[in-house]
Short mmCIF file of C-alpha atoms and ligand atoms in Angstrom, two decimals:
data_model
loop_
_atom_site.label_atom_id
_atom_site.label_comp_id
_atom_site.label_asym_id
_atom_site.label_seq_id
_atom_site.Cartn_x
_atom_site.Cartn_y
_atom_site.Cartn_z
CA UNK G 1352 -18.86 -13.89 5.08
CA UNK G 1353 -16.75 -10.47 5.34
CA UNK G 1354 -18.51 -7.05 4.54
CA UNK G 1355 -16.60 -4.22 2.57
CA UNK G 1356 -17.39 -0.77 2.25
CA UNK G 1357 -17.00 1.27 -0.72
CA UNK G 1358 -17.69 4.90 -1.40
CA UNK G 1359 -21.81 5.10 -2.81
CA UNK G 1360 -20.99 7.76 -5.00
CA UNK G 1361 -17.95 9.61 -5.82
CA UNK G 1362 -14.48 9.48 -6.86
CA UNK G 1363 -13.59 6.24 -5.63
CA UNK G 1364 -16.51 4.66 -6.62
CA UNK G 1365 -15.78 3.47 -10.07
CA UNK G 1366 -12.06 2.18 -9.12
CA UNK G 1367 -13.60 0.13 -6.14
CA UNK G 1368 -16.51 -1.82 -7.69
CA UNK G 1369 -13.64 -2.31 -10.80
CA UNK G 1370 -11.05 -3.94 -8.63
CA UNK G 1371 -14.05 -6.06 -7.33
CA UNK G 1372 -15.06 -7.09 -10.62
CA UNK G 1373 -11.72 -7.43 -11.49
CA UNK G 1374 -10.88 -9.97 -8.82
CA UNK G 1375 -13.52 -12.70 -10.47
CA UNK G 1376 -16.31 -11.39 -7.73
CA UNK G 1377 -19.43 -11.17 -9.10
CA UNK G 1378 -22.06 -8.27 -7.47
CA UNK G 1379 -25.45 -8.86 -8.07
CA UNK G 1380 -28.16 -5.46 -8.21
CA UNK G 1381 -25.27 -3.38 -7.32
CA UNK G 1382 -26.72 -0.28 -8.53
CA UNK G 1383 -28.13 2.20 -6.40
CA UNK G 1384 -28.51 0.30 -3.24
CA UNK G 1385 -27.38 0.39 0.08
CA UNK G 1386 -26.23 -3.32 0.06
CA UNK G 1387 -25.31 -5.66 -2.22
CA UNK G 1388 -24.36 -9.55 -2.09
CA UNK G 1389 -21.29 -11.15 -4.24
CA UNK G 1390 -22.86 -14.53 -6.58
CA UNK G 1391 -19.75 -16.20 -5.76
CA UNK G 1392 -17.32 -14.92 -3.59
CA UNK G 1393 -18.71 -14.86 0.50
CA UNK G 1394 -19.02 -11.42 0.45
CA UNK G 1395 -21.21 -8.33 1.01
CA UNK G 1396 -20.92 -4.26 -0.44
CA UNK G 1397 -21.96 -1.64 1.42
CA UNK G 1398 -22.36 1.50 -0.26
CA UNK G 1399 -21.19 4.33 2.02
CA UNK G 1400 -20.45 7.97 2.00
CA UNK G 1401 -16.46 8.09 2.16
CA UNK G 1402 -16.18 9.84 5.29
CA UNK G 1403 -18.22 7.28 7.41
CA UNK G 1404 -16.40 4.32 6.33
CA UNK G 1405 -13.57 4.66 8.49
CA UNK G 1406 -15.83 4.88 11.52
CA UNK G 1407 -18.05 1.82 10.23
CA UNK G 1408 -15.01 -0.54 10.02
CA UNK G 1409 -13.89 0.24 13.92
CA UNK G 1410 -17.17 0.01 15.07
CA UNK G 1411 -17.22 -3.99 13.17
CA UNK G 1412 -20.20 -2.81 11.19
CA UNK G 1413 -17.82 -3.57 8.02
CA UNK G 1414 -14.73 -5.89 7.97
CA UNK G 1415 -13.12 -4.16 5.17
CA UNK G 1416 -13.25 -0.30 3.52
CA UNK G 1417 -12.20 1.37 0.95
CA UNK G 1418 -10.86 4.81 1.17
CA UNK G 1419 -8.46 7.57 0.50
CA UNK G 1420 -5.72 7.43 2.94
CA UNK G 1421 -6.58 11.37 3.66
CA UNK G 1422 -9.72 9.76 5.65
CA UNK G 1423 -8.48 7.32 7.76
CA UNK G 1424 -5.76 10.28 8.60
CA UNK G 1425 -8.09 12.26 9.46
CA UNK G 1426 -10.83 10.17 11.17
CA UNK G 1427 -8.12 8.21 13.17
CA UNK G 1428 -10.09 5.83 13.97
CA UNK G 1429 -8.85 2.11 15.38
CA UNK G 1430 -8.37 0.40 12.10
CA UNK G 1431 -5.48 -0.41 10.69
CA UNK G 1432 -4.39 -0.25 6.35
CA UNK G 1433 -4.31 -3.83 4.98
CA UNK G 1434 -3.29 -2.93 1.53
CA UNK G 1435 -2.57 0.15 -0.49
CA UNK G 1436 -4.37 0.32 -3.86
CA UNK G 1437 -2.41 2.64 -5.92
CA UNK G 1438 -5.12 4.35 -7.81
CA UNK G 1439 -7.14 7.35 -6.42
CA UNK G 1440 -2.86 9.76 -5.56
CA UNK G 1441 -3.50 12.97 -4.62
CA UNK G 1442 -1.86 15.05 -2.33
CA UNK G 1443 -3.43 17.42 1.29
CA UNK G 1444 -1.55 21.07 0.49
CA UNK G 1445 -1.85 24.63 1.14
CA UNK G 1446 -2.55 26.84 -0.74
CA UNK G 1447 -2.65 30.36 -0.67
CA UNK G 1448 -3.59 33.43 -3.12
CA UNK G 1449 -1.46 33.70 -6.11
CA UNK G 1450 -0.30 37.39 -5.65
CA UNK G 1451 0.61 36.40 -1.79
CA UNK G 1452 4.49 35.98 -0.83
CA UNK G 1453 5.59 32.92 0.34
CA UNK G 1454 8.77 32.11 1.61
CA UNK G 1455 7.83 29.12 4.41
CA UNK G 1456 5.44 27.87 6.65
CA UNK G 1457 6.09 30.21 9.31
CA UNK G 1458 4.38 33.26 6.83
CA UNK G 1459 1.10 31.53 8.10
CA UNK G 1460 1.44 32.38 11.44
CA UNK G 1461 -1.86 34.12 12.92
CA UNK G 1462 -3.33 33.65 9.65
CA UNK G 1463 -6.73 31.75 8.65
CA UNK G 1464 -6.63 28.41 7.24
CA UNK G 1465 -9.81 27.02 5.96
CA UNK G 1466 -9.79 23.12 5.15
CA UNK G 1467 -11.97 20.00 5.61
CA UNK G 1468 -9.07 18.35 7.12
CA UNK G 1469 -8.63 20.11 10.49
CA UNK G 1470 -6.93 17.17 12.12
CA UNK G 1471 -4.02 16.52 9.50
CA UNK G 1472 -3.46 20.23 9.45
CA UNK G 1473 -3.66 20.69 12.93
CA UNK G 1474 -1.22 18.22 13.48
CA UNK G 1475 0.99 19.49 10.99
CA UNK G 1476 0.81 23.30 11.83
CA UNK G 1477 1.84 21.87 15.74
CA UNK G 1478 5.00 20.05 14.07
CA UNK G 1479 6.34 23.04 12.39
CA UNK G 1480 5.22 25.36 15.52
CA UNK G 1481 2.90 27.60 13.47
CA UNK G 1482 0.34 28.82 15.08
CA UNK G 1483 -3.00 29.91 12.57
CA UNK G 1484 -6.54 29.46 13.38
CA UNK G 1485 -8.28 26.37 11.58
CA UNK G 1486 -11.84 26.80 9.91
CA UNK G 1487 -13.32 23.89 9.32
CA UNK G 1488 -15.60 23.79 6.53
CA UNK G 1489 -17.24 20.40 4.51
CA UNK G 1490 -16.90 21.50 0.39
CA UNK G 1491 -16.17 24.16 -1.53
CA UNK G 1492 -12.46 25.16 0.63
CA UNK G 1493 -10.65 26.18 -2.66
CA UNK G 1494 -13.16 29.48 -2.80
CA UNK G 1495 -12.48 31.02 0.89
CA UNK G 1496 -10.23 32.96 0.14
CA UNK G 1497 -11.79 35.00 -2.35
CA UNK G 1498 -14.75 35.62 -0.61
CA UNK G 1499 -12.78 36.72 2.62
CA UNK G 1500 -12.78 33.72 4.81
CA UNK G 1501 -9.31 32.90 5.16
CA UNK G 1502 -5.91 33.67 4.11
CA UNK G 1503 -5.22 29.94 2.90
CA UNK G 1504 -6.52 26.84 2.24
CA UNK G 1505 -5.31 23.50 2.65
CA UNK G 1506 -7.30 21.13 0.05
CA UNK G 1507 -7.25 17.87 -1.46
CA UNK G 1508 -5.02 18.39 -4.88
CA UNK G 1509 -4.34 16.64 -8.02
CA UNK G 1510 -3.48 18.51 -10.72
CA UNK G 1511 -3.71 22.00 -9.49
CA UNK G 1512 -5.89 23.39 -11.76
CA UNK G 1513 -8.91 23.60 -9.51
CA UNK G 1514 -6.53 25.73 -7.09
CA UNK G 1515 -5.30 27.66 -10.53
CA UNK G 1516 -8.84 28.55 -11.75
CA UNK G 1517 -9.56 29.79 -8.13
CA UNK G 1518 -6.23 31.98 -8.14
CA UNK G 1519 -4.66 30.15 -5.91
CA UNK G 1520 -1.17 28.84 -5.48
CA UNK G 1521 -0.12 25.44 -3.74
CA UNK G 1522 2.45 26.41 -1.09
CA UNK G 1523 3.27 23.11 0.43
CA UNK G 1524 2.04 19.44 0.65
CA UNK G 1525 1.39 18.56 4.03
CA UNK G 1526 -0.07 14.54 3.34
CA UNK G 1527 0.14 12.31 0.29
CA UNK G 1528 -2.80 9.68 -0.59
CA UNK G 1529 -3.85 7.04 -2.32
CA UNK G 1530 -6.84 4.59 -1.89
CA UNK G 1531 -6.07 2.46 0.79
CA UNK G 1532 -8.10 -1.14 1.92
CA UNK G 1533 -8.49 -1.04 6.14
CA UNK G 1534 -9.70 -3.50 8.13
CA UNK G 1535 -10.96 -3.95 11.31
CA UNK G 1536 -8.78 -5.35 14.41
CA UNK G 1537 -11.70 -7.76 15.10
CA UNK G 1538 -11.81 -10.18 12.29
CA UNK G 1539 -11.83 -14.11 13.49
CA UNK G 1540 -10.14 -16.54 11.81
CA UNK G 1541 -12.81 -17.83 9.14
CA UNK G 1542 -13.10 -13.91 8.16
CA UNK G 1543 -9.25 -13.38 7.92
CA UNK G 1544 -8.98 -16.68 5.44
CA UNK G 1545 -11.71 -14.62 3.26
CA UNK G 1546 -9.32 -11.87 3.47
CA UNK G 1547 -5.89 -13.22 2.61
CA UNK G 1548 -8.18 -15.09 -0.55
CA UNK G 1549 -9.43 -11.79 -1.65
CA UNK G 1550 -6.13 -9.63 -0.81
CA UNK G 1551 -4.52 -12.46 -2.97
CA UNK G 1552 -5.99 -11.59 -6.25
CA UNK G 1553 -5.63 -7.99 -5.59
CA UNK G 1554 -1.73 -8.74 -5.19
CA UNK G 1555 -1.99 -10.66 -8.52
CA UNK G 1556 -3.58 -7.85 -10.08
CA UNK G 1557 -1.74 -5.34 -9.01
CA UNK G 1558 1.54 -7.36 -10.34
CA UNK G 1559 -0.20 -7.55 -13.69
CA UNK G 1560 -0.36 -3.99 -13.81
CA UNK G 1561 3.58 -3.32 -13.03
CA UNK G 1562 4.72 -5.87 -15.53
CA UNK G 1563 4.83 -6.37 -19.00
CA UNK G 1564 4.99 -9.93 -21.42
CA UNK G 1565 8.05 -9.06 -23.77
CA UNK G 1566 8.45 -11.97 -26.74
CA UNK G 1567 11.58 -11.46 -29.14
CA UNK G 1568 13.89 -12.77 -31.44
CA UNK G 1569 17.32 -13.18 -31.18
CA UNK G 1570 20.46 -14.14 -32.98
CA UNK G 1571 22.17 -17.36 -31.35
CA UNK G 1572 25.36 -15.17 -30.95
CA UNK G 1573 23.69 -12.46 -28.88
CA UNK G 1574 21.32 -14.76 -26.80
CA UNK G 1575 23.60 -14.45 -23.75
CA UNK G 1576 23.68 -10.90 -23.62
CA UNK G 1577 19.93 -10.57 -24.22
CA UNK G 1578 19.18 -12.91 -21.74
CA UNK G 1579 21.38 -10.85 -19.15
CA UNK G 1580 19.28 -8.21 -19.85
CA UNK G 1581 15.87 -9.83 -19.29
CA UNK G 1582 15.23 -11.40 -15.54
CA UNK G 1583 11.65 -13.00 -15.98
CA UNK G 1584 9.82 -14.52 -13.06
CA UNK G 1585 12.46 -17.42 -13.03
CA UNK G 1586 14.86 -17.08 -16.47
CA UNK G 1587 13.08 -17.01 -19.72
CA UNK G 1588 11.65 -19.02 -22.41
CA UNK G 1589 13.56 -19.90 -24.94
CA UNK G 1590 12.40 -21.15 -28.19
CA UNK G 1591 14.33 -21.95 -31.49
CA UNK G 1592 12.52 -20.73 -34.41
CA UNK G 1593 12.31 -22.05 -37.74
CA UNK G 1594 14.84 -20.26 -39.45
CA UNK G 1595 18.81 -21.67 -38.12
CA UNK G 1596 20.56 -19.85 -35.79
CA UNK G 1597 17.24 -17.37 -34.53
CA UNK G 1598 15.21 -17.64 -31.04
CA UNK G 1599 12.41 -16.65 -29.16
CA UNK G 1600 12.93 -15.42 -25.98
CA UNK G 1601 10.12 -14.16 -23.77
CA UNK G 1602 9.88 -13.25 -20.30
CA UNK G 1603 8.25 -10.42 -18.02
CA UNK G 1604 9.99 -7.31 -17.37
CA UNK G 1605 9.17 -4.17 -14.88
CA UNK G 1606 6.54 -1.43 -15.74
CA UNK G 1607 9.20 1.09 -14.20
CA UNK G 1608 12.50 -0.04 -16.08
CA UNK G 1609 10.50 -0.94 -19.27
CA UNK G 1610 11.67 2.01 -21.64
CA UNK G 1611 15.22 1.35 -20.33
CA UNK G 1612 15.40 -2.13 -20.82
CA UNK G 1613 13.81 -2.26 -24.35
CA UNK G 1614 16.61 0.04 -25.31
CA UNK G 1615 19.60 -1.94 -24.33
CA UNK G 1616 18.21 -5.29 -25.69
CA UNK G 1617 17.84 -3.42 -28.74
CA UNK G 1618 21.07 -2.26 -28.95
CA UNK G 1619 22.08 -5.77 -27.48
CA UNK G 1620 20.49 -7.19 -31.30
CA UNK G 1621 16.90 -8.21 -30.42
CA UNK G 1622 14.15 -8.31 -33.15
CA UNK G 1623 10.59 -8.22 -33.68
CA UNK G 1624 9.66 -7.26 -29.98
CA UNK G 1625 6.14 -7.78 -29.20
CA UNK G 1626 5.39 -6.07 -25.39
CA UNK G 1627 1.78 -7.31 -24.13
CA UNK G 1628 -0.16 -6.21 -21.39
CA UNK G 1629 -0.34 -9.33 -18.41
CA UNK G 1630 -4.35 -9.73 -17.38
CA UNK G 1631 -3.55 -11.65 -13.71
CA UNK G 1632 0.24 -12.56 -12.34
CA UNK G 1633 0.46 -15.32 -10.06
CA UNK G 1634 4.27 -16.53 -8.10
P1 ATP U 1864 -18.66 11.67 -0.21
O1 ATP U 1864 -19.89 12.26 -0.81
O2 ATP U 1864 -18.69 10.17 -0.28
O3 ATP U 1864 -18.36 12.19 1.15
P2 ATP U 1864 -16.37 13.30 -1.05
O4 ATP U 1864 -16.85 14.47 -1.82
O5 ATP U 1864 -15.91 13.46 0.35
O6 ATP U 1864 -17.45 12.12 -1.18
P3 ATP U 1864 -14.65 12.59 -3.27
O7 ATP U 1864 -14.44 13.92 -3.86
O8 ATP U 1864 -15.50 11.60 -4.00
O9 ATP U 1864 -15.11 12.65 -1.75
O10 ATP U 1864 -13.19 11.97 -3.03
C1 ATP U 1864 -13.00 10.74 -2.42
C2 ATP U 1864 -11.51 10.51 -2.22
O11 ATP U 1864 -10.87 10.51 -3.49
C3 ATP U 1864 -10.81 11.60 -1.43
O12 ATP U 1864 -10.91 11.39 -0.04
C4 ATP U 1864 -9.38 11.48 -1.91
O13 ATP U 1864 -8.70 10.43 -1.27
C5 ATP U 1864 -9.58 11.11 -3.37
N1 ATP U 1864 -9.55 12.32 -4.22
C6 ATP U 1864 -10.19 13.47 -4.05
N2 ATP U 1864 -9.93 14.35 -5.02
C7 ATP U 1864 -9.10 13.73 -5.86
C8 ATP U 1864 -8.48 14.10 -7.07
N3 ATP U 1864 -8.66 15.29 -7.62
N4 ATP U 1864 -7.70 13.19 -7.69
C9 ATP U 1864 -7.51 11.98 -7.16
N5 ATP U 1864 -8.07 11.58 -6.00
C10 ATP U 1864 -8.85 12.42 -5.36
ZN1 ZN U 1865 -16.55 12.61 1.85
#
């Protein structure tokens, strides 16, 4: 049995008890509890508040967590990151009143910096040799400014329009997140054989998500080129079709090169492309 935490309530909530789902495990009166057993995976949910979970997994209360990297930054706790999760990118910046000058880092020497993050600033302003005075405060860091509590903030941001509707400006980004699974250094080994099963179908769905099914047709004279163009997981299928001289080809092609590639097997004479979205990828 292997216990993961996830955030009770909040913006990684939703994402966490998906991917859960999403692996095949099954979580049985989830809602609104502090604890909740999988029908058919050996595993148990805790619901936690985000910041705690870091602290949770070191102390072996949980074997697993799931948080934004900006946590275990600042927490530093001894765990370690098993797996990055992709969803849940933002970025730690500063940010400082719109009608301020800024020309670097060093313009926030002396100043006041509110944040939640005192840590990952801290460490930061000692890197660039800035000395500013750090007031920590829990929520609400983006309005301290205009009610005369600091000079600057330095805030979670994703699109910048909270910091915009607060007339503020984003400066620089000190840290960049994402949700991140950690795990505790004391796992034994029938726990870490739960782990590598469950990290497995993450890995699979993960790979799902970067790739795409492409079918086609082709002529038989440009089949070589097309197929040049298209790697697959090994080489792809092909499949004559019932009119002479025309084939199916279908493979799996990158998320990232996908606009690219459809392009030049155009041009290259393709037909009739069909791209589908791939549910679980397995090597
Ligand atoms: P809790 O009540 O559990 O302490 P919280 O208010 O500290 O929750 P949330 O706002 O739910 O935390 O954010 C959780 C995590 O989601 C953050 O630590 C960060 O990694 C990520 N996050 C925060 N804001 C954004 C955003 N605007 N876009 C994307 N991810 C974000
Ligand atoms: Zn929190």
């Amino acid at each position: 049995m292997i216990r993961l935490a996830i955030q009770k309530s909040g913006r990684l909530s939703e994402a966490s008890s998906q991917l859960i789902k999403d692996c095949g495990i099954n979580i049985v009166n989830g809602k609104g509890k502090l604890k909740a057993t999988a029908s058919n995976f050996p595993l148990e949910i805790l619901f936690l508040r985000d910041d705690d979970i870091p602290g949770y997994v070191a102390d072996g209360v949980a074997d697993l967590g799931i948080v934004g990297e900006n946590v275990v930054a600042e927490k530093a706790k001894d765990i370690h990151i098993v797996h990055r999760l992709g969803f849940s990118k933002c970025r730690l910046s500063l940010a400082i009143p719109k009608a301020d000058t800024y020309n670097s880092i060093a313009d926030l020497e002396g100043k006041h910096i509110a944040t939640s993050y005192p840590n990952i600033l801290g460490d930061y302003l000692k890197e660039q040799k800035v000395n500013a005075n750090i007031h920590e405060i829990s929520g609400s860091v983006e309005v301290a400014p205009s009610i005369g509590l600091a000079n600057a903030v330095c805030d979670i941001v994703s699109s910048g329009s909270t910091l915009f509707t607060n007339g503020l400006k984003e400066v620089e980004v000190i840290f960049r997140s994402e949700a991140v699974m950690i795990g505790s250094p004391e796992v034994n080994a029938e726990q870490q054989k739960i782990i590598e099963k469950l990290l497995f179908r993450i890995q699979s769905l993960q790979r799902a998500k970067n790739n795409k099914y492409i079918l086609l047709n082709a002529p038989k004279d440009q089949l070589d080129a097309i197929i040049e163009l298209l790697p697959g997981m090994r080489s792809p299928t092909i499949l004559p079709l019932a009119e002479d001289g025309w084939y199916s080809v279908h493979s799996v092609i990158n998320e990232n090169d996908f606009w690219d590639k459809i392009e030049s097997i155009k041009e290259a004479g393709a037909q009739g492309i069909l791209v589908v979205p791939i549910e679980k990828m397995i090597l």
